[in-house]
Structures are given as structure tokens and as C-alpha cells.
Short mmCIF file of C-alpha atoms and ligand atoms in Angstrom, two decimals:
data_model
loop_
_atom_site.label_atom_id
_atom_site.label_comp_id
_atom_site.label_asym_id
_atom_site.label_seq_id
_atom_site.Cartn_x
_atom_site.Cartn_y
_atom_site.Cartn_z
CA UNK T 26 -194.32 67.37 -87.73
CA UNK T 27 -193.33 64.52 -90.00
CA UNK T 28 -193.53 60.77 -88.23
CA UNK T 29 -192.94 57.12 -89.44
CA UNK T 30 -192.60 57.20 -93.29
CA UNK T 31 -195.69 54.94 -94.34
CA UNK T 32 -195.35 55.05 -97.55
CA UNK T 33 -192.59 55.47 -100.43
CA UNK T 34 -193.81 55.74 -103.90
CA UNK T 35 -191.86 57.05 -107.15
CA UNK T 36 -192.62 60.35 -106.64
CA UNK T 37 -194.03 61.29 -102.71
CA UNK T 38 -193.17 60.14 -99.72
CA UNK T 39 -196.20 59.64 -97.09
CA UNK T 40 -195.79 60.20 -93.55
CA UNK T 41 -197.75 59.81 -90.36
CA UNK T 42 -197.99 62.94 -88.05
CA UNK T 43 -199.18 62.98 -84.27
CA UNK T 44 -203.04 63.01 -85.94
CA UNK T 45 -203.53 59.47 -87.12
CA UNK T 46 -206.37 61.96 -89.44
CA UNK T 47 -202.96 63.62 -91.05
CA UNK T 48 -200.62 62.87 -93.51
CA UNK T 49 -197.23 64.76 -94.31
CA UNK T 50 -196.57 64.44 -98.35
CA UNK T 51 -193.36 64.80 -99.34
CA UNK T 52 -192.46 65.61 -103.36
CA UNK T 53 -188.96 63.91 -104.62
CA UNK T 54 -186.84 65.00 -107.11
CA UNK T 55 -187.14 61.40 -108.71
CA UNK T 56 -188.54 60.80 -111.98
CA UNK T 57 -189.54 57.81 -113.44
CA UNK T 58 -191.42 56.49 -116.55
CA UNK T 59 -192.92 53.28 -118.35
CA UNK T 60 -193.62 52.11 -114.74
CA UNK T 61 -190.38 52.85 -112.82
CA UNK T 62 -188.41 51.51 -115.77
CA UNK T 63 -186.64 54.34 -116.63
CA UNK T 64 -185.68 56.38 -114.11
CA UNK T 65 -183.41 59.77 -113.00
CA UNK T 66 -183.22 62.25 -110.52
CA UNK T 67 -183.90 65.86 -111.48
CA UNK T 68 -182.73 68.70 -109.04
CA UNK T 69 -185.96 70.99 -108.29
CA UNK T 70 -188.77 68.39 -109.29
CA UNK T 71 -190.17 68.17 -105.92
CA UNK T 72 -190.19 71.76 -104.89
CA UNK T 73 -192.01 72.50 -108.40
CA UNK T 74 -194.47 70.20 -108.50
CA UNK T 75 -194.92 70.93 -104.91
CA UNK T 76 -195.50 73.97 -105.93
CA UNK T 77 -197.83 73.63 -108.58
CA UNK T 78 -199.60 71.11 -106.82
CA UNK T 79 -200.88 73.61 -103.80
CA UNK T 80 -201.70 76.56 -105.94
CA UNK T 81 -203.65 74.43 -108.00
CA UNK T 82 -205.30 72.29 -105.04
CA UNK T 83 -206.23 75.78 -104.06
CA UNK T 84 -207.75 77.11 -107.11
CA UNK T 85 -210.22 74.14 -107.60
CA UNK T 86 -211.32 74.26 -104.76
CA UNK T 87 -211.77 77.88 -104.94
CA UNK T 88 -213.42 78.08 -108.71
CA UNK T 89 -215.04 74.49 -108.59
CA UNK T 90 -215.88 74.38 -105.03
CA UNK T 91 -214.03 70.62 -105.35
CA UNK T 92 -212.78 69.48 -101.60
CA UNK T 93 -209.45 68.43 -101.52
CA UNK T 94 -207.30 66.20 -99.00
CA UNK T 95 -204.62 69.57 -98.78
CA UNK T 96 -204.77 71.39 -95.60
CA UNK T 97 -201.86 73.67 -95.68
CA UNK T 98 -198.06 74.05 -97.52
CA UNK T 99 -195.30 73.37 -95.05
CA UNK T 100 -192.24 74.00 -97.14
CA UNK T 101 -190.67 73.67 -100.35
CA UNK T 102 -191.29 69.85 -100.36
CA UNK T 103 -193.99 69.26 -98.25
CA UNK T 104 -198.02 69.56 -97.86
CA UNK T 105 -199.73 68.57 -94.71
CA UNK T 106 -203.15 66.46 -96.09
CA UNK T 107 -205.75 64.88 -94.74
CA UNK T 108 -205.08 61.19 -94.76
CA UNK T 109 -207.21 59.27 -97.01
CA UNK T 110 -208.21 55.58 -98.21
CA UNK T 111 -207.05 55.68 -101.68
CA UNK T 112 -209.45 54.79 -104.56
CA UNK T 113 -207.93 52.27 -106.56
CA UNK T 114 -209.64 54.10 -109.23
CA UNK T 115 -207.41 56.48 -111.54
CA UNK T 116 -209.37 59.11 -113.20
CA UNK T 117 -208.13 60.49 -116.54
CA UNK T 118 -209.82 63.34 -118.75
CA UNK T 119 -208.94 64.35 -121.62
CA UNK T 120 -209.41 66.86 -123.98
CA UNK T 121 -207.27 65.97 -127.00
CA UNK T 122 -206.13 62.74 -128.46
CA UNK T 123 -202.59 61.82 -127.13
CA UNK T 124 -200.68 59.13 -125.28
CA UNK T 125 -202.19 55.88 -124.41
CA UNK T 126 -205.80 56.49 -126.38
CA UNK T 127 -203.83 57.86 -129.41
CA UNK T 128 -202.51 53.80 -129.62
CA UNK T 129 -205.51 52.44 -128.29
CA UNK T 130 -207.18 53.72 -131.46
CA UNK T 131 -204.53 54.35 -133.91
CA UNK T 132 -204.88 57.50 -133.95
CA UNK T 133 -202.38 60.47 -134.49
CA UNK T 134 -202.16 62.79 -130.97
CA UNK T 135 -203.39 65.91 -131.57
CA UNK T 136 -207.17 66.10 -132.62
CA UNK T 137 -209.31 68.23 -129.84
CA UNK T 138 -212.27 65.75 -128.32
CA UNK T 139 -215.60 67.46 -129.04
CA UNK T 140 -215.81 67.46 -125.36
CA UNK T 141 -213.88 66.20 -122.50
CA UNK T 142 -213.96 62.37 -122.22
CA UNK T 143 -213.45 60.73 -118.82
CA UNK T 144 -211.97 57.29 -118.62
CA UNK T 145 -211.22 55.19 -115.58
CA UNK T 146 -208.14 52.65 -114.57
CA UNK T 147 -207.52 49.82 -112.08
CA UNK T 148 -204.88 51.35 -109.86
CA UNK T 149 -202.39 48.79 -109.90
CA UNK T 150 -198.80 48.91 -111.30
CA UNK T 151 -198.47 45.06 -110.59
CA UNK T 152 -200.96 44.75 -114.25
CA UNK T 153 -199.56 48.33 -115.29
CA UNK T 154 -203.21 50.24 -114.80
CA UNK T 155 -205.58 48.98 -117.14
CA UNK T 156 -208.20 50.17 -118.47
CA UNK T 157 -211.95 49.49 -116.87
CA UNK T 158 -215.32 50.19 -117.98
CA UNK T 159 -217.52 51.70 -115.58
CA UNK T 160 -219.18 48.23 -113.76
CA UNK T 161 -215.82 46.58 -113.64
CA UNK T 162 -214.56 48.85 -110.12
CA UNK T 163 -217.97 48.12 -108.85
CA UNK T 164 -218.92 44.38 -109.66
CA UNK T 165 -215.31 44.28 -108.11
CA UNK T 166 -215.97 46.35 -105.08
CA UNK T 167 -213.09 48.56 -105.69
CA UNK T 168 -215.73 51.44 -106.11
CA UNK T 169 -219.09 52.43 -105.39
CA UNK T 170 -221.49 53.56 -108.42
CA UNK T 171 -222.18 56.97 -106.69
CA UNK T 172 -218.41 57.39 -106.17
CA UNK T 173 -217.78 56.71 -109.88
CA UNK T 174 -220.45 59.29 -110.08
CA UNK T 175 -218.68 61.78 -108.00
CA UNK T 176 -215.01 61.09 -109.37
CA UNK T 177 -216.64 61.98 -112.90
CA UNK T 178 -218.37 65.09 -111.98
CA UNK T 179 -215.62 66.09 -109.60
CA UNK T 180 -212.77 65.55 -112.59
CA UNK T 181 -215.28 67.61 -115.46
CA UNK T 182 -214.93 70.52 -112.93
CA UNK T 183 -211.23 69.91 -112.24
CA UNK T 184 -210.61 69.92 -116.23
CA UNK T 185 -212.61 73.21 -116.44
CA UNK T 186 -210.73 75.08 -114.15
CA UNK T 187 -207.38 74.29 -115.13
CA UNK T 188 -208.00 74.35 -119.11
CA UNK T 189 -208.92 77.78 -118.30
CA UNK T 190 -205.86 78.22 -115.81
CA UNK T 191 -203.72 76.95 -118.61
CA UNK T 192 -205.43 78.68 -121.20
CA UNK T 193 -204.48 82.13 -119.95
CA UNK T 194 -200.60 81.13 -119.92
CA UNK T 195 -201.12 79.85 -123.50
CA UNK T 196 -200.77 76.44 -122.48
CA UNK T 197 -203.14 73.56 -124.01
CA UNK T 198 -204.66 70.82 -121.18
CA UNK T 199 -204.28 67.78 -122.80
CA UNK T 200 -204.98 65.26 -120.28
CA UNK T 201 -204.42 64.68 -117.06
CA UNK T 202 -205.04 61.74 -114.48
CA UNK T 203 -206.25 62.49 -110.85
CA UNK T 204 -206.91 60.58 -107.84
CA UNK T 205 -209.38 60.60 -105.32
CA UNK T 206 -209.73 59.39 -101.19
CA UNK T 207 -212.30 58.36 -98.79
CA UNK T 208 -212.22 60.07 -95.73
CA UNK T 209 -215.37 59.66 -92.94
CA UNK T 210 -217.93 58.47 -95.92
CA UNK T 211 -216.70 61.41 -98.32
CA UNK T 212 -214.28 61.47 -101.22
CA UNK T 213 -211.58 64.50 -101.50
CA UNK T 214 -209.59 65.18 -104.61
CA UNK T 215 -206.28 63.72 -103.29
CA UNK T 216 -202.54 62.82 -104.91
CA UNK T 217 -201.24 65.64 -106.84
CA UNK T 218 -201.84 67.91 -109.93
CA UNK T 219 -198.49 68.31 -111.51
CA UNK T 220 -197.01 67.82 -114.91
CA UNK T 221 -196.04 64.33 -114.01
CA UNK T 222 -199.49 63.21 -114.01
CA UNK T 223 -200.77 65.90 -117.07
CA UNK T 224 -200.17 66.53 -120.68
CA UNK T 225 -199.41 70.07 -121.07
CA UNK T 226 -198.59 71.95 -124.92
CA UNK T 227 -197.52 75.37 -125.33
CA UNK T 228 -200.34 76.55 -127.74
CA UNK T 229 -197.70 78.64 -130.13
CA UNK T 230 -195.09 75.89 -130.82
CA UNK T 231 -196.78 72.64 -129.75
CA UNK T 232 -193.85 72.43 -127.35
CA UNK T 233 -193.80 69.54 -124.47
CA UNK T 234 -193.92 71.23 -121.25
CA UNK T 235 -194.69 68.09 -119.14
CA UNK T 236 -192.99 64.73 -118.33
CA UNK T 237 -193.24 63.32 -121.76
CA UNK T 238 -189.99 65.43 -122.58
CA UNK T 239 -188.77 62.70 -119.93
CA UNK T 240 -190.62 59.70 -121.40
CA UNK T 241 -189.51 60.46 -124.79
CA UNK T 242 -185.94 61.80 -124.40
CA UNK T 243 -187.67 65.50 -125.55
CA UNK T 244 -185.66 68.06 -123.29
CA UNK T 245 -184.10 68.63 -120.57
CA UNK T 246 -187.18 67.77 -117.65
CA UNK T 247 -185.45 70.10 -115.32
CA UNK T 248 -185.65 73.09 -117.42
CA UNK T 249 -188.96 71.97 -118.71
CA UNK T 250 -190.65 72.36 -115.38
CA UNK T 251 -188.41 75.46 -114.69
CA UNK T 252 -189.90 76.90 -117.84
CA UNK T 253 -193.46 75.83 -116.79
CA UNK T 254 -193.34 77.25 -113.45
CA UNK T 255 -192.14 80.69 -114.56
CA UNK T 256 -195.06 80.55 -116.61
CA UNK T 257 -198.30 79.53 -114.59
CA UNK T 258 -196.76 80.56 -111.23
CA UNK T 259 -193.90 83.28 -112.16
CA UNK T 260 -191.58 81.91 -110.14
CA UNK T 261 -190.64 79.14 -107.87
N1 ATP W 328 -203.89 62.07 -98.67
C1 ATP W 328 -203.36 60.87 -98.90
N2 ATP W 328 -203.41 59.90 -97.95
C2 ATP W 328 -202.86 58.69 -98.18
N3 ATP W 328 -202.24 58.32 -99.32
C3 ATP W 328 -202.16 59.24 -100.30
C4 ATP W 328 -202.72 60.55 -100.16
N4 ATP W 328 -202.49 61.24 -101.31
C5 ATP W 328 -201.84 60.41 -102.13
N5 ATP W 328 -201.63 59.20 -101.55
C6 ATP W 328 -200.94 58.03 -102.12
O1 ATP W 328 -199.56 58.18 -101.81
C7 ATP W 328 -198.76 57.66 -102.85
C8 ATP W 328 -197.89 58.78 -103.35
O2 ATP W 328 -196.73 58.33 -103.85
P1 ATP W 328 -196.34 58.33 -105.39
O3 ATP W 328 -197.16 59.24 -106.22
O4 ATP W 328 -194.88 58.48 -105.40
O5 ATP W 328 -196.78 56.86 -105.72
P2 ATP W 328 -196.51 56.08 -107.06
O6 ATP W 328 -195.14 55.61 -107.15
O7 ATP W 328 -197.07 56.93 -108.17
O8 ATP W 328 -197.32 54.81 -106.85
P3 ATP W 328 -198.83 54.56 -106.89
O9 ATP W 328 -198.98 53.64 -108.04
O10 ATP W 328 -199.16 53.95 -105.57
O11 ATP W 328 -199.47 55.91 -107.10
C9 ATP W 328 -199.71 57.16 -103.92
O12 ATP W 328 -199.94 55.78 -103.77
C10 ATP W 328 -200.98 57.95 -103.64
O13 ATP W 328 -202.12 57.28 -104.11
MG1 MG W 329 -198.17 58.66 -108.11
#
């Protein structure tokens, strides 16, 4: 199934398949923050946000009706997608104050947003993802206005169905960041949707359950995203 690795990031490996339309994704047990500065390997990271990832991939698409580049779950590690051109575009929402907007602002993480804010990035770990209104990806061709459009529309619905997903296990949706891909003139939601790339608090305690215990030297990440799966998927 899995060809030529094309592409090695800090988290997924990309390979080709025998359909130049496929991808094989492959979820390490790496972790890295602050840009691949810090760094550590954690037994069971992949197969957990591998994990997550497809059941969640699924329920979007499911309770949004948002198209994503997953076609099936191969194994532990591994999803078969659809291969896509990656937006250099990274789409955040959030729903609370936290992270990089909390010292943006100088403000103190915590306080709910009256409503879900979106925000977009320049892709690009060379200038460490900066921040871009919404003319910059265009004026720079790195984005088309109706794909800004869609990415926005596409992310509201994302952040709906997973604050509710979370909600029921008593977990707050913070933020999260999400990626999108062209594939034959449409986008799909592509990437991942794991705790790497989302803020997640318990609601009773306030309790990290995402990679900031990682970032910040909070917990043990391992047991973290043990924890987290036997909560939102009972076991992995
Ligand atoms: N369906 C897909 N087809 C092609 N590339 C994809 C697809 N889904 C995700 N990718 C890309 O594959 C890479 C996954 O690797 P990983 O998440 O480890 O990268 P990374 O180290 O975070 O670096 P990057 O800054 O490029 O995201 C990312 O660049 C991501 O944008
Ligand atoms: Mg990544």
C-alpha cells in the first residue's frame, strides 16, 4: 500500500501509493513544540491521534456535511487520504482567549469569545506562521477570496461539531487550527484534528488535556492523551 515517502514532517509521514490521487498518512510518536525546538518521543502518540483524527474526520463530515481528504483507516498509524495541494493557509478558531491571542492582546487565557473568531496564518515555519489579514493570502496568490470564504464557513461548522463532541465528555474547545487542500478545483478539510493542533480543558478542573502539557512542562503528554482518549473515544 504505502510507496516512496514524499514527505516527512514533525508529526506525519506522507506517502505515495500506486494512485498518484492517494496518499498514505502516517502519525509518529514524535512531539515537538516552539517550532521543532523542543522535541521528544512519546510511545502511543501516533496511534492516538490517529485515532482521534478518523473518528473525528468522520463525524464532521457526518454532522456538518464538511468533505474531507480521509478515505479509509488502515491501521493503528495510518489513514489512506486523498492527496491534496496544501493551502498555505492555516485556519484557527477559537472560542476562548488562550495561547498566541492571549499575548497578542495582553490578555489573561481564559475569557469565552462572544462567538467563535476565525483567524488565518501564512503557512510557513521558515517566518514561524504569522499572522495575515484576510487580502494578504490573496493579493499574494496563496489563496483565492472564495476559498478564504469556504475555509471560514467550513472551520465555523468544524468548531460546532466538535464543541458539542467535546462538550458531552465535559471537555471545553478552546481552539484549534485546521488545514485545508485543493483537489480537482475543490477544497477538502485535510491534515489532522488531534490535540496537537487543539486546545482542549477539562470543564471541572481546568485541566490541560492537549499538547500544551508538552509545551509547558504540564504532565506527562503520554498519559495526557491516554486520559483523553479514554474519554472521547473509550478506548484506544
Ligand atoms: N492529504 C494530504 N495530501 C498532501 N499533503 C498533506 C495532506 N494532509 C496533510 N498534508 C501535509 O502533510 C504534512 C504532514 O506532516 P506534519 O504535520 O508532520 O508536518 P509539520 O511538521 O507540521 O509541518 P508543516 O509545517 O508542513 O505542517 C503537512 O505539511 C500537511 O500540510
Ligand atoms: Mg503539522
Amino acid at each position: 500500500m504505502s510507496g516512496e515517502l514524499l514527505y516527512e514532517g514533525k508529526a506525519k509521514q506522507v506517502y505515495a501509493t500506486d494512485d498518484p490521487g492517494r496518499v498514505v498518512i502516517r502519525f509518529k510518536d514524535d512531539a515537538t513544540a516552539f517550532n521543532g525546538v523542543k522535541r521528544a518521543t512519546v510511545g502511543g502518540k501516533g496511534r492516538i491521534n490517529c485515532a482521534i483524527t478518523a473518528y473525528l474526520f468522520d463525524l464532521v463530515a457526518r454532522e456538518a456535511g464538511v468533505a474531507h481528504h480521509m478515505v479509509q483507516k488502515l491501521d493503528d498509524e495510518r489513514l489512506l487520504c486523498e492527496r491534496v495541494e496544501i493551502v498555505p493557509v492555516e485556519v484557527v478558531v477559537r472560542n476562548r482567549v488562550a495561547g498566541s491571542f492571549a499575548r497578542r492582546y495582553g490578555i489573561h487565557e481564559g475569557a469565552a469569545l462572544p462567538q467563535p473568531l476565525v483567524e488565518f496564518f501564512y503557512k510557513s515555519d521558515a517566518l514561524d506562521d504569522p499572522l495575515m489579514g484576510e487580502d494578504v493570502p490573496v493579493l499574494l496568490g496563496w489563496a483565492k477570496r472564495w476559498e478564504l470564504q469556504f475555509m471560514r464557513e467550513a472551520t465555523l461548522a468544524v468548531n460546532d461539531v466538535l464543541l458539542r463532541f467535546y462538550g458531552e465528555h465535559g471537555i471545553d474547545l478552546v481552539d484549534m487550527k485546521l488545514e485545508f487542500g485543493r483537489q480537482d478545483g475543490r477544497l477538502l478539510l485535510a491534515d489532522e484534528l488531534t490535540p496537537d493542533g487543539s486546545r482542549l480543558w477539562e470543564r471541572s478542573t481546568g485541566r490541560k488535556l492537549d499538547k500544551d502539557v508538552f509545551r509547558r512542562d504540564l504532565a506527562d503528554l503520554g498519559e495526557t492523551y491516554r486520559e483523553l482518549a479514554r474519554r472521547v473515544l473509550g478506548a484506544v
